[in-house]
Every structure is written in C-alpha cells, then in structure tokens.
Coordinates of C-alpha atoms in Angstrom, one line a residue:
X1128 CA 80.1 7.0 23.2
X1129 CA 77.0 7.0 25.9
X1130 CA 77.5 5.7 29.4
X1131 CA 75.9 4.0 31.6
X1132 CA 74.4 6.1 34.9
X1133 CA 75.4 5.9 38.2
X1134 CA 72.3 4.8 39.4
X1135 CA 72.1 2.2 36.4
X1136 CA 75.3 0.1 37.9
X1137 CA 74.1 0.6 41.3
X1138 CA 70.9 -0.5 40.7
X1139 CA 72.5 -3.6 38.7
X1140 CA 74.7 -4.2 41.8
X1141 CA 71.7 -4.1 44.2
X1142 CA 69.9 -6.6 42.0
X1143 CA 73.0 -8.8 41.8
X1144 CA 74.1 -9.0 45.1
X1145 CA 70.8 -10.0 46.7
X1146 CA 70.3 -13.3 43.9
X1147 CA 71.0 -16.6 44.8
X1148 CA 73.8 -18.4 42.6
X1149 CA 71.5 -20.4 40.8
X1150 CA 69.2 -17.2 39.8
X1151 CA 72.3 -14.7 39.5
X1152 CA 72.6 -12.7 36.3
X1153 CA 71.8 -9.3 35.1
X1154 CA 71.2 -8.5 31.7
X1155 CA 73.7 -5.7 31.2
X1156 CA 75.2 -7.1 28.0
X1157 CA 71.8 -6.3 26.0
X1158 CA 71.6 -3.1 27.8
X1159 CA 75.0 -2.2 27.1
X1160 CA 74.4 -3.3 23.0
X1161 CA 71.2 -1.0 23.3
X1162 CA 72.9 1.7 25.0
X1163 CA 76.4 2.0 23.9
X1164 CA 76.9 -0.2 20.8
X1165 CA 76.5 2.0 17.9
X1166 CA 77.0 -1.1 15.2
X1167 CA 74.4 -3.1 17.5
X1168 CA 71.4 -4.0 15.4
X1169 CA 69.4 -3.0 19.0
X1170 CA 71.6 0.4 19.7
X1171 CA 68.6 3.4 20.4
X1172 CA 70.1 6.5 20.4
X1173 CA 68.4 8.4 23.3
X1174 CA 69.6 11.8 22.8
X1175 CA 68.0 11.7 19.3
X1176 CA 64.4 10.5 20.7
X1177 CA 61.6 12.8 20.2
X1178 CA 61.5 15.3 22.8
X1179 CA 57.7 16.0 22.5
X1180 CA 56.0 12.5 23.3
X1181 CA 52.4 13.8 22.9
X1182 CA 51.9 12.6 18.9
X1183 CA 53.6 8.8 19.5
X1184 CA 51.6 5.8 19.9
X1185 CA 51.6 3.7 23.0
X1186 CA 53.3 0.2 22.7
X1187 CA 51.5 -2.8 24.2
X1188 CA 53.8 -6.2 24.1
X1189 CA 53.4 -9.5 25.4
X1190 CA 54.6 -13.1 25.1
X1191 CA 51.9 -13.9 22.9
X1192 CA 48.5 -12.7 21.4
X1193 CA 47.1 -13.1 24.8
X1194 CA 48.1 -9.2 25.4
X1195 CA 45.4 -8.5 23.0
X1196 CA 43.0 -9.2 25.7
X1197 CA 44.7 -6.1 27.5
X1198 CA 44.6 -4.1 24.3
X1199 CA 40.6 -4.7 23.9
X1200 CA 40.6 -3.3 27.6
X1201 CA 42.5 -0.3 26.5
X1202 CA 40.6 0.5 23.0
X1203 CA 37.1 0.1 24.3
X1204 CA 37.5 2.1 27.6
X1205 CA 35.2 4.7 28.3
X1206 CA 34.7 5.8 31.6
X1207 CA 35.7 9.8 31.6
X1208 CA 34.1 12.3 29.8
X1209 CA 36.7 13.1 26.5
X1210 CA 35.8 17.2 26.6
X1211 CA 37.6 18.0 30.0
X1212 CA 39.0 14.6 31.2
X1213 CA 36.7 14.2 33.8
X1214 CA 34.9 10.9 35.4
X1215 CA 31.9 9.8 33.7
X1216 CA 31.7 7.5 30.6
X1217 CA 30.1 9.7 27.3
X1218 CA 29.7 7.1 24.9
X1219 CA 33.0 8.2 23.1
X1220 CA 36.5 5.7 23.5
X1221 CA 38.8 7.3 26.3
X1222 CA 41.5 6.3 23.6
X1223 CA 40.2 7.1 20.2
X1224 CA 42.7 9.6 19.8
X1225 CA 45.5 7.3 20.3
X1226 CA 47.8 5.1 18.3
X1227 CA 49.1 1.8 19.5
X1228 CA 52.1 -0.7 18.6
X1229 CA 51.0 -3.8 20.1
X1230 CA 54.2 -6.7 19.9
X1231 CA 53.6 -10.7 20.7
X1232 CA 56.8 -12.3 20.9
X1233 CA 55.3 -15.7 19.8
X1234 CA 58.9 -17.0 18.8
X1235 CA 60.3 -16.9 22.3
X1236 CA 56.7 -18.0 24.0
X1237 CA 55.9 -19.2 26.7
X1238 CA 57.5 -17.1 28.7
X1239 CA 55.8 -18.9 32.0
X1240 CA 58.8 -22.0 31.7
X1241 CA 61.6 -20.1 31.2
X1242 CA 62.1 -20.0 35.4
X1243 CA 61.3 -24.2 35.3
X1244 CA 63.9 -24.2 32.5
X1245 CA 66.6 -22.1 35.1
X1246 CA 66.4 -19.5 32.4
X1247 CA 65.1 -16.3 34.1
X1248 CA 68.5 -14.2 32.7
X1249 CA 67.4 -15.4 29.3
X1250 CA 63.6 -14.4 29.7
X1251 CA 65.1 -10.6 31.3
X1252 CA 66.9 -10.1 27.6
X1253 CA 63.6 -11.2 25.8
X1254 CA 61.7 -8.6 28.1
X1255 CA 64.5 -6.3 27.3
X1256 CA 64.5 -6.7 23.4
X1257 CA 60.7 -6.5 23.4
X1258 CA 60.8 -3.2 25.3
X1259 CA 63.9 -2.3 22.4
X1260 CA 61.6 -3.1 19.7
X1261 CA 58.8 -0.8 20.8
X1262 CA 61.2 2.3 21.3
X1263 CA 63.0 1.9 17.8
X1264 CA 61.9 2.4 14.4
X1265 CA 63.4 -0.8 13.0
X1266 CA 61.1 -3.7 12.0
X1267 CA 61.1 -6.3 9.1
X1268 CA 58.4 -6.1 6.2
X1269 CA 58.4 -9.9 6.0
X1270 CA 60.3 -12.9 7.6
X1271 CA 61.6 -13.2 4.4
X1272 CA 63.6 -9.6 4.1
X1273 CA 67.1 -9.8 4.9
X1274 CA 67.0 -6.0 5.5
X1275 CA 65.1 -4.3 8.0
X1276 CA 62.8 -0.9 7.6
X1277 CA 62.8 2.0 10.0
X1278 CA 60.1 4.0 10.0
X1279 CA 58.2 2.6 12.9
X1280 CA 57.4 5.3 15.5
X1281 CA 58.7 4.9 18.9
X1282 CA 56.6 5.0 21.7
X1283 CA 55.7 7.5 24.4
X1284 CA 54.3 5.2 27.4
X1285 CA 54.9 1.4 27.9
X1286 CA 52.2 -1.4 28.7
X1287 CA 53.6 -4.6 29.8
X1288 CA 50.7 -6.7 28.9
X1289 CA 52.0 -9.9 30.2
X1290 CA 51.9 -11.3 33.7
X1291 CA 55.2 -13.2 33.5
X1292 CA 56.8 -10.2 32.0
X1293 CA 55.9 -7.9 34.7
X1294 CA 56.9 -10.2 37.2
X1295 CA 60.4 -10.6 36.0
X1296 CA 61.1 -7.9 33.7
X1297 CA 59.3 -4.0 34.7
X1298 CA 61.8 -3.4 37.5
X1299 CA 64.6 -3.6 34.9
X1300 CA 62.7 -1.8 32.1
X1301 CA 62.2 0.9 34.6
X1302 CA 65.8 0.9 35.1
X1303 CA 67.0 0.5 31.9
X1304 CA 65.0 3.7 30.7
X1305 CA 66.2 5.8 33.9
X1306 CA 69.5 4.6 32.9
X1307 CA 68.8 6.4 29.6
X1308 CA 67.5 9.6 31.1
X1309 CA 63.7 9.2 29.4
X1310 CA 60.7 9.4 31.1
X1311 CA 58.7 7.0 29.6
X1312 CA 55.9 5.4 31.4
X1313 CA 55.9 1.8 32.2
X1314 CA 52.9 -0.1 33.3
X1315 CA 52.3 -3.9 34.3
X1316 CA 49.0 -6.1 34.9
X1317 CA 50.0 -7.6 38.0
X1318 CA 49.5 -4.0 40.4
X1319 CA 46.2 -3.7 38.3
X1320 CA 45.0 -7.2 39.1
X1321 CA 45.4 -7.1 42.6
X1322 CA 43.6 -3.5 42.6
X1323 CA 40.8 -5.6 41.2
X1324 CA 40.6 -8.4 43.3
X1325 CA 40.5 -6.5 46.6
X1326 CA 38.3 -3.7 45.6
X1327 CA 35.7 -6.7 45.1
X1328 CA 36.2 -7.3 48.8
X1329 CA 34.8 -5.2 52.0
X1330 CA 38.0 -3.9 54.4
X1331 CA 37.1 -6.7 57.1
X1332 CA 36.0 -9.2 54.5
X1333 CA 37.5 -12.9 55.0
X1334 CA 37.7 -14.9 51.6
X1335 CA 40.7 -16.6 49.3
X1336 CA 42.0 -14.8 46.3
X1337 CA 43.0 -17.6 43.6
X1338 CA 46.1 -16.9 40.7
X1339 CA 45.6 -19.0 37.8
X1340 CA 48.6 -17.5 36.3
X1341 CA 51.9 -19.0 34.1
X1342 CA 53.8 -21.1 35.8
X1343 CA 56.6 -18.5 35.9
X1344 CA 54.3 -15.9 37.2
X1345 CA 53.5 -18.3 40.4
X1346 CA 57.0 -19.2 40.7
X1347 CA 57.6 -14.8 40.5
X1348 CA 55.6 -14.7 43.6
X1349 CA 54.6 -11.6 42.1
X1350 CA 51.1 -11.7 42.5
X1351 CA 51.2 -12.9 46.2
X1352 CA 53.9 -10.4 47.1
X1353 CA 51.9 -7.8 45.7
X1354 CA 48.2 -8.6 47.6
X1355 CA 50.6 -8.3 50.8
X1356 CA 52.0 -5.2 50.0
X1357 CA 48.2 -3.3 48.5
X1358 CA 46.6 -5.1 51.7
X1359 CA 48.0 -3.0 54.1
X1360 CA 48.4 0.0 51.7
X1361 CA 44.7 0.2 51.1
X1362 CA 43.8 -1.0 54.3
X1363 CA 42.4 -4.5 54.4
X1364 CA 41.9 -6.1 57.9
X1365 CA 40.3 -9.2 57.0
X1366 CA 41.9 -12.8 56.7
X1367 CA 42.5 -12.8 53.2
X1368 CA 44.5 -16.1 52.1
X1369 CA 46.0 -16.5 48.6
X1370 CA 46.3 -19.9 46.8
X1371 CA 48.3 -20.2 43.5
X1372 CA 47.9 -22.6 40.2
X1373 CA 50.5 -22.5 37.5
X1374 CA 48.4 -22.9 34.2
X1375 CA 50.6 -25.0 32.2
X1376 CA 49.4 -25.6 28.8
X1377 CA 46.6 -23.1 28.6
X1378 CA 48.2 -20.1 27.3
X1379 CA 49.9 -22.6 24.9
X1380 CA 46.7 -24.3 23.7
X1381 CA 45.3 -20.8 23.1
X1382 CA 48.3 -19.8 20.9
X1383 CA 48.5 -23.5 19.3
X1384 CA 52.2 -24.1 20.9
X1385 CA 52.9 -27.3 19.4
X1386 CA 54.4 -28.9 22.1
X1387 CA 51.2 -28.9 24.1
X1388 CA 48.3 -28.7 21.5
X1389 CA 48.2 -29.9 17.6
X1390 CA 45.1 -29.9 16.0
X1391 CA 44.0 -32.9 15.0
X1392 CA 45.9 -35.7 16.8
X1393 CA 44.5 -39.2 17.6
X1394 CA 47.0 -40.4 19.5
X1395 CA 49.9 -39.5 22.0
X1396 CA 53.4 -38.1 21.0
X1397 CA 56.5 -37.9 22.4
X1398 CA 57.4 -33.9 22.0
X1399 CA 54.5 -33.1 24.6
X1400 CA 55.3 -31.1 27.3
X1401 CA 51.7 -30.4 29.8
X1402 CA 50.1 -32.4 32.5
X1403 CA 50.6 -36.2 32.2
X1404 CA 50.3 -39.8 34.3
X1405 CA 54.0 -39.5 35.6
X1406 CA 55.8 -36.2 35.9
X1407 CA 55.6 -33.0 38.0
X1408 CA 52.2 -32.2 36.3
X1409 CA 50.7 -35.2 37.2
X1410 CA 47.3 -36.1 35.9
X1411 CA 45.6 -38.0 39.0
X1412 CA 43.7 -40.9 37.6
X1413 CA 41.5 -41.1 41.0
X1414 CA 39.8 -37.6 40.1
X1415 CA 39.2 -38.5 36.4
X1416 CA 35.2 -38.3 37.4
X1417 CA 36.1 -34.4 39.1
X1418 CA 38.2 -33.4 35.9
X1419 CA 35.3 -34.1 33.7
X1420 CA 37.9 -34.0 30.5
X1421 CA 36.5 -33.9 27.0
X1422 CA 38.3 -37.2 25.3
X1423 CA 35.8 -36.5 21.8
X1424 CA 38.0 -35.5 18.3
X1425 CA 41.2 -36.0 20.0
X1426 CA 41.0 -33.5 22.3
X1427 CA 42.6 -35.7 25.4
X1428 CA 44.7 -38.4 23.8
X1429 CA 45.5 -42.0 25.0
X1430 CA 46.7 -45.0 24.3
X1431 CA 43.2 -47.2 25.2
X1432 CA 40.3 -47.1 24.2
X1433 CA 38.9 -46.7 27.9
X1434 CA 40.6 -43.5 30.1
X1435 CA 40.7 -46.2 33.2
X1436 CA 43.0 -48.6 31.4
X1437 CA 45.3 -45.5 29.6
X1438 CA 48.6 -45.8 30.4
X1439 CA 49.7 -42.5 28.6
X1440 CA 47.1 -39.4 29.0
X1441 CA 48.1 -35.9 27.3
X1442 CA 45.8 -32.7 27.2
X1443 CA 44.9 -31.6 23.8
X1444 CA 42.5 -29.1 24.1
X1445 CA 42.2 -25.8 25.8
X1446 CA 39.4 -26.0 28.0
X1447 CA 40.8 -29.8 29.3
X1448 CA 43.8 -27.5 30.3
X1449 CA 41.4 -25.3 32.4
X1450 CA 40.0 -28.6 34.3
X1451 CA 43.3 -29.8 35.2
X1452 CA 44.2 -26.9 36.8
X1453 CA 41.0 -25.6 38.4
X1454 CA 40.6 -28.7 40.0
X1455 CA 44.1 -28.8 40.8
X1456 CA 43.7 -25.5 43.1
X1457 CA 40.5 -26.8 44.7
X1458 CA 42.2 -30.0 45.6
X1459 CA 45.3 -27.4 47.2
X1460 CA 42.1 -25.7 49.0
X1461 CA 40.5 -28.4 50.4
X1462 CA 43.6 -30.6 51.6
X1463 CA 44.8 -26.9 53.3
X1464 CA 42.2 -27.8 55.6
X1465 CA 41.0 -23.7 55.8
X1466 CA 37.9 -22.3 56.9
X1467 CA 38.2 -20.0 54.7
X1468 CA 36.0 -19.5 51.2
X1469 CA 37.5 -18.8 47.2
X1470 CA 35.6 -15.4 46.7
X1471 CA 37.8 -14.5 43.0
X1472 CA 40.3 -15.9 40.7
X1473 CA 43.0 -13.2 39.4
X1474 CA 43.4 -14.3 35.6
X1475 CA 47.0 -13.9 36.1
X1476 CA 47.8 -14.5 31.9
X1477 CA 46.3 -12.5 29.6
X1478 CA 45.4 -15.5 27.4
X1479 CA 43.2 -16.6 29.9
X1480 CA 40.1 -14.1 29.4
X1481 CA 39.8 -15.8 25.9
X1482 CA 38.5 -19.0 28.2
X1483 CA 36.8 -17.1 30.6
X1484 CA 33.5 -19.0 29.9
X1485 CA 35.2 -22.4 30.0
X1486 CA 36.5 -21.2 33.6
X1487 CA 32.9 -20.1 35.2
X1488 CA 31.4 -23.3 33.4
X1489 CA 34.5 -25.8 35.3
X1490 CA 34.0 -23.4 38.5
X1491 CA 30.2 -24.3 38.2
X1492 CA 30.5 -27.9 37.8
X1493 CA 33.0 -28.2 41.1
X1494 CA 30.9 -26.3 43.2
X1495 CA 28.2 -28.7 41.9
X1496 CA 30.2 -31.6 42.3
X1497 CA 28.9 -34.7 44.2
X1498 CA 31.0 -37.8 45.6
X1499 CA 29.3 -40.7 45.9
X1500 CA 27.6 -40.5 49.5
X1501 CA 25.7 -36.9 48.5
X1502 CA 28.5 -34.8 50.2
X1503 CA 29.4 -31.5 48.0
X1504 CA 33.1 -31.8 47.9
X1505 CA 34.1 -28.1 47.3
X1506 CA 31.1 -26.0 48.4
X1507 CA 32.5 -25.5 52.1
X1508 CA 36.1 -23.6 50.6
X1509 CA 34.1 -21.8 47.4
X1510 CA 31.4 -19.2 46.6
X1511 CA 28.4 -20.2 44.2
X1512 CA 29.7 -17.8 41.7
X1513 CA 33.6 -17.5 42.1
X1514 CA 34.3 -13.5 40.6
X1515 CA 37.2 -13.5 37.8
X1516 CA 39.2 -11.1 38.1
X1517 CA 41.1 -9.2 35.0
X1518 CA 43.7 -6.8 35.2
X1519 CA 43.4 -5.8 32.0
X1520 CA 40.4 -2.8 32.7
X1521 CA 42.2 -1.4 35.7
X1522 CA 45.5 -1.9 33.3
X1523 CA 43.4 0.8 31.2
X1524 CA 42.4 3.0 33.9
X1525 CA 46.3 3.3 35.2
X1526 CA 47.2 4.4 31.3
X1527 CA 44.2 7.1 31.1
X1528 CA 45.4 8.3 34.3
X1529 CA 49.1 8.8 33.4
X1530 CA 48.1 10.2 30.3
X1531 CA 46.1 13.1 32.3
X1532 CA 48.6 13.1 35.2
X1533 CA 51.2 13.6 32.7
X1534 CA 49.1 15.8 30.5
X1535 CA 50.8 13.4 27.0
X1536 CA 47.1 13.0 25.3
X1537 CA 47.7 12.8 21.5
X1538 CA 45.7 16.5 20.4
X1539 CA 45.3 14.8 17.2
X1540 CA 45.8 10.9 16.8
X1541 CA 43.6 8.3 15.7
X1542 CA 43.3 4.9 16.4
X1543 CA 42.8 3.4 13.2
X1544 CA 46.6 3.9 12.8
X1545 CA 47.7 1.3 15.3
X1546 CA 49.8 -1.6 14.4
X1547 CA 50.6 -5.3 14.9
X1548 CA 53.7 -6.8 14.8
X1549 CA 54.8 -10.5 15.9
X1550 CA 58.0 -12.5 16.1
X1551 CA 58.9 -15.2 13.9
X1552 CA 62.7 -17.1 14.1
X1553 CA 64.8 -15.7 12.5
X1554 CA 65.8 -18.0 9.4
X1555 CA 68.8 -15.9 8.3
X1556 CA 70.6 -16.4 11.5
X1557 CA 72.6 -20.1 10.8
X1558 CA 72.3 -20.8 14.6
X1559 CA 68.7 -21.5 15.4
X1560 CA 66.9 -24.8 15.3
X1561 CA 63.6 -25.0 14.3
X1562 CA 60.8 -27.9 13.9
X1563 CA 58.9 -29.1 10.8
X1564 CA 56.5 -26.4 11.6
X1565 CA 59.2 -23.7 11.6
X1566 CA 59.1 -23.4 15.0
X1567 CA 61.8 -23.3 17.7
X1568 CA 62.6 -26.3 19.0
X1569 CA 61.8 -26.5 22.6
X1570 CA 65.5 -27.4 23.4
X1571 CA 66.8 -24.7 21.5
X1572 CA 64.1 -22.4 23.1
X1573 CA 64.9 -23.0 26.3
X1574 CA 68.6 -24.0 26.1
X1575 CA 69.8 -21.2 25.2
X1576 CA 72.2 -18.9 27.0
X1577 CA 71.9 -15.0 28.0
X1578 CA 74.0 -12.2 26.9
X1579 CA 74.7 -14.2 23.2
X1580 CA 73.6 -11.0 21.9
X1581 CA 71.9 -11.8 18.6
X1582 CA 68.5 -12.0 16.2
X1583 CA 67.2 -15.1 17.2
X1584 CA 63.6 -13.2 15.4
X1585 CA 62.7 -10.6 13.3
X1586 CA 59.5 -8.8 13.7
X1587 CA 57.4 -8.6 11.6
X1588 CA 53.7 -7.4 11.0
X1589 CA 50.4 -9.3 11.7
X1590 CA 49.3 -11.3 8.3
X1591 CA 47.5 -14.7 7.9
X1592 CA 51.3 -16.0 7.3
X1593 CA 52.1 -15.8 10.9
X1594 CA 48.5 -15.9 13.0
X1595 CA 46.3 -19.4 12.3
X1596 CA 43.0 -18.9 11.1
X1597 CA 41.5 -20.9 14.0
X1598 CA 43.3 -17.9 16.2
X1599 CA 41.9 -14.9 13.7
X1600 CA 38.5 -16.4 13.9
X1601 CA 38.6 -16.2 17.8
X1602 CA 39.7 -12.5 17.5
X1603 CA 36.8 -12.0 15.4
X1604 CA 34.6 -13.4 17.7
X1605 CA 36.3 -12.6 21.3
X1606 CA 38.2 -9.1 20.7
X1607 CA 36.1 -7.3 17.2
X1608 CA 37.1 -4.2 17.8
X1609 CA 41.2 -4.7 18.3
X1610 CA 40.5 -7.3 14.9
X1611 CA 39.1 -4.3 13.0
X1612 CA 42.0 -2.7 13.9
X1613 CA 44.2 -5.6 12.8
X1614 CA 42.6 -5.4 9.5
X1615 CA 43.0 -1.5 9.0
X1616 CA 47.1 -2.1 9.7
X1617 CA 46.8 -5.0 7.1
X1618 CA 44.5 -2.9 4.2
X1619 CA 46.0 0.4 4.6
X1620 CA 49.2 0.7 6.6
X1621 CA 52.5 1.5 4.5
X1622 CA 54.3 -1.0 6.4
X1623 CA 51.9 -3.6 5.2
X1624 CA 51.6 -2.7 1.3
X1625 CA 53.8 -5.2 0.1
X1626 CA 51.8 -8.1 1.4
X1627 CA 49.9 -10.2 -0.8
X1628 CA 45.9 -9.9 -1.0
X1629 CA 45.2 -13.4 0.6
X1630 CA 47.7 -12.8 3.5
X1631 CA 45.9 -10.0 4.5
X1632 CA 43.8 -10.0 7.5

C-alpha cells in the first residue's frame, strides 16, 4: 500500500497547528483515499503514472465556466516564435500543439460562498477532487450512466483557473503532488493578476489597486497579501493601497445559479441569496440614483411599482450586480478619506472578463457622476480610465515559461483534441438533495461536511444537456475559438460519440 511521505505529514501538521479552531481542518481523508485506498473511486496509482509526459494534455479547472476565459487567453496566446521558442509573435498560436482538458465544477459552485458558510474544509476537498479528476482517467459519458469510462488521458500540468481555488487550494494540490512524488506543475491565477497590476505602474508610482473578486477570495486576503509580497520582490516604492470588494452574485448570474438569477422572473422570491434591502449585503436606498439599476424586464425584482416604495428589492441581472458592487467599492474608497487614486481593478474571478464592457460602462458613469450641487463625487479617487487587469494573459505566460523551462512541449500534439467536462449532481447517490431545476439546494450544497468521502457529482462532457443556450451563445460571441474547440470535442471525439445530435454543441 502506498504510504504518505514524511514531507506530507509535516506539511499537514504545520497547516493544522497554525489555524484557529474555527478554520482548523485538513484534507487528509480525501488524500488518503486518493493515495492509499485502492478500492476508492478516487484512488490514483502514481507508480503507474506516465513517466514521459510531453504528449499528455494540460489540465485546467474552475468552479464553473468562468475559467474558460483563462483557457481563451492560453489558446489564443502568441508572444513567441514557434521554431526556436524565442520571444516575439510569429502569427502562430504558441500552444497549437498542446491539447487541454477543462473541468468546470458547476454542481458545487460558487466556490466563493464556502468561507462565508464556514465550510473551507469542504471547499478544499472539492478542489482536491478537481485535481484528482484531471490526474485520473475516469469520467462518465452521461449523468445517466452507472459505470464510468477509463479512457481519459491524465495531465502533465494543472492550471487552477479559479481565484478562490487558487487562494484556498493551490498549496494543498502542490503538497499532495509532492507527497505522491510527482513533479506536475501547478499554476494559479492570483500571482499572475498581481504581476499584471503592478507592471501597469511605475516603480515609484502611488495608486490604488482595486480587487473585485468572490467573497471567498476576498476573505482569504490572497490578493492583498500577494500584492504586499510582490511590491517588495519587484522593488515598488510608491504608496500602493488595496481596496477589495466581494462580488457576490456576479459570477453566479453569469453561470445562471438559481439562488442569484432566474431568467423570466417578474417578482421577488424567497430563495434569493444576493444583495437586498436587509442583511449583510445591503442595497442602500439613498444610493439608488448612483447605482442606476435597470429595472426593465425583470432585471430588478421589487414589490412595488416605484423603486423608492420597494420594501423588497432583489437583483436579477449580471450588469445590475456589477453596478451594486462597483458603487460599493467606490463608496469604500471615498469614505476612507484617502487622497490616493484608483488606477486599476484586478478582475479576481474568471467570470468577470465576460462583463468587461459592463464594468467599463459603469466605471465611466461613476467618474462622471455629479451630486445635486454639481460636485463630482468620485473623481478625486479614480482615474478617468481605470485599467481592468485580467490575470489570464499572465497565466498563459507562466504556463509557456514552465513548458519551455522544463522542455515539456508536446512534439506533435493537436489543440483540436482538447476536451471539456462539467460536474452535475450524481443522482445515483441517494443522499444528495436537489431542487426543482435538478441543482443542489443551497442548504445541501453548503451544509455538507468534509471527510464524508462520496461521489456527490458525476463529471460528464460538455453538451446542450448541461449548458444552457444562453450561456453557449455567450461563449460563441465572447470566446469563439474556445467555443469552436468545444464543438470539435462534441462532434469528433470518441468520448462524446453517444451524444444525440441535438445535444451536441
């Protein structure tokens, strides 16, 4: 039986000993299952892992479909010469001979809420299972299948295309891989985003870096801590301040999480979890003119005709979520009485690049917003054109640098053989609880406990059965090359050969 290394147990002891009682946990149960329990679904025999890894695909995972914006940056990347790997674009895609395996853990998203619900240990378990999927050969052809397939290739590197998963889980994946005595590289998006924000400034420049991220990423302080580290490491001497805003509801609306967005609604509902007129995420009625919410076509849900008369107010639109959180961020900065100026905002969630047009639009409105007596409310604290930092491009650079440094480029791979998978509730597990739409209920999703090792989900190929037409239309418009690769996966790959024609993307 494979034994966990001394290095690993020391790492776990150090982690547990440094935690408060409220956050103390370890992911030893799932890791023991993966490394030691040969009867477990999650077991991986690393002694049989391919020794020659060049021809293997690159794994990319996220809590949902937002990570596809990172994959977009990778597959469209061209900053190097493909003949000699020297710097300089040559109009040939740098990763055209690499294939990718993408996983969106849609059933368990949003990851950003686990810390709020005091379930960080459960979140880490999900993250380890994401990595396990990429490293394994298992998947289900459909959510109705009782037996799994075993013809998926394992991966040679892992890109954690999720800010929350990077903040809470990258170190654990790295420790897990070290304990398995494998040299598989793990790349996260937080370092990449911080480098991008700092590199947009002069070394002695003052400024504010805004961080718009999930509540979980904000709670982790992953970005603010990393900015402090890289400021010193990269020699920045200016007064750089950070202000964070947890964008609850933005990613969820993009991925159509029904706790935050339901298309076609016309009145408020009891299951809503987003900002409201009461609770922790407070819509401030005195700021309605600044929010400038769009109330048309059910984009805001209210129990009165006039917004000023609402006693219940719920957001039901991605741009309106953006409006709420950007106003809240600018109010934070204004009320801090700082003289510093917002220069950039790190899009600290992979879903947010889908909404750059909306974010730019709202920032422009806030820059030009005047009070009744003609005072520009926010101009003192923001540039006219605030730079949006998408960590995805820097993530692509880091991945390329790793493949070059380790001589790991595929000699004859094909990007058109990339594969796309998504998690769905495992209806074969009698313990799970789903709502009328077939999704985990909120209470079940965040009420589970870690270390109860079971298959909550099945991981299946992307198809029209598990991704809505609205989301696919967005993919086609905003990430067209990735969308084309999805289509090829559905049309040409043997792993999707049983998909009905009408279910193919």
